[in-house]
């Protein structure tokens, strides 16, 4: 089982920025669509953003569009989520996930069930 590792969470004020990172060992990363999800207590895991295997396509939840940016560096097996203008409603545990795909797969995999590799999550708390 491939383990993703997230980092970069923390406590910030509304309007601040945070940068989350996700990394893993092995070749699975460069052969996968990578996504970020988030979850708050009592709610289902929610799609945030994804990036295709070659970085050619990104897709965002409406709630974060224009504020969050996902990117990846396959040479370093790392993906990042730059979060700007954070709001209290962005408070959640953020998870990185990976799904093996072919090189030209630009599908919108926005369901948590689409992903087979997950990290343990990193807490993001935004105070008002």
Short mmCIF file of C-alpha atoms in Angstrom, two decimals, residues 5 8 19 28-29 33-36 38 40 46 59 62 71 79 82 84 87 89 91-92 96 106 114 117 126-127:
data_model
loop_
_atom_site.label_atom_id
_atom_site.label_comp_id
_atom_site.label_asym_id
_atom_site.label_seq_id
_atom_site.Cartn_x
_atom_site.Cartn_y
_atom_site.Cartn_z
CA UNK A 5 2.42 12.06 3.40
CA UNK A 8 2.05 22.24 5.94
CA UNK A 19 0.87 25.87 1.43
CA UNK A 28 3.15 5.55 -8.26
CA UNK A 29 3.11 9.32 -7.87
CA UNK A 33 -3.86 11.77 -10.85
CA UNK A 34 -3.36 13.52 -7.51
CA UNK A 35 -6.10 15.22 -5.54
CA UNK A 36 -6.77 17.04 -2.31
CA UNK A 38 -10.92 17.82 3.08
CA UNK A 40 -14.79 18.16 8.94
CA UNK A 46 -15.11 16.71 0.21
CA UNK A 59 -9.95 21.04 -11.56
CA UNK A 62 -16.34 25.91 -6.74
CA UNK A 71 0.60 21.93 -8.71
CA UNK A 79 2.25 17.90 -5.07
CA UNK A 82 -1.37 26.78 -2.34
CA UNK A 84 -4.77 31.97 -0.38
CA UNK A 87 -11.78 31.55 5.22
CA UNK A 89 -15.11 27.57 6.37
CA UNK A 91 -11.12 24.70 8.38
CA UNK A 92 -10.79 20.93 7.97
CA UNK A 96 -3.82 14.00 -0.32
CA UNK A 106 -8.11 14.10 -17.97
CA UNK A 114 -12.00 6.92 -6.99
CA UNK A 117 -3.87 5.83 -2.00
CA UNK A 126 -8.70 29.29 10.02
CA UNK A 127 -9.82 31.68 12.74
#
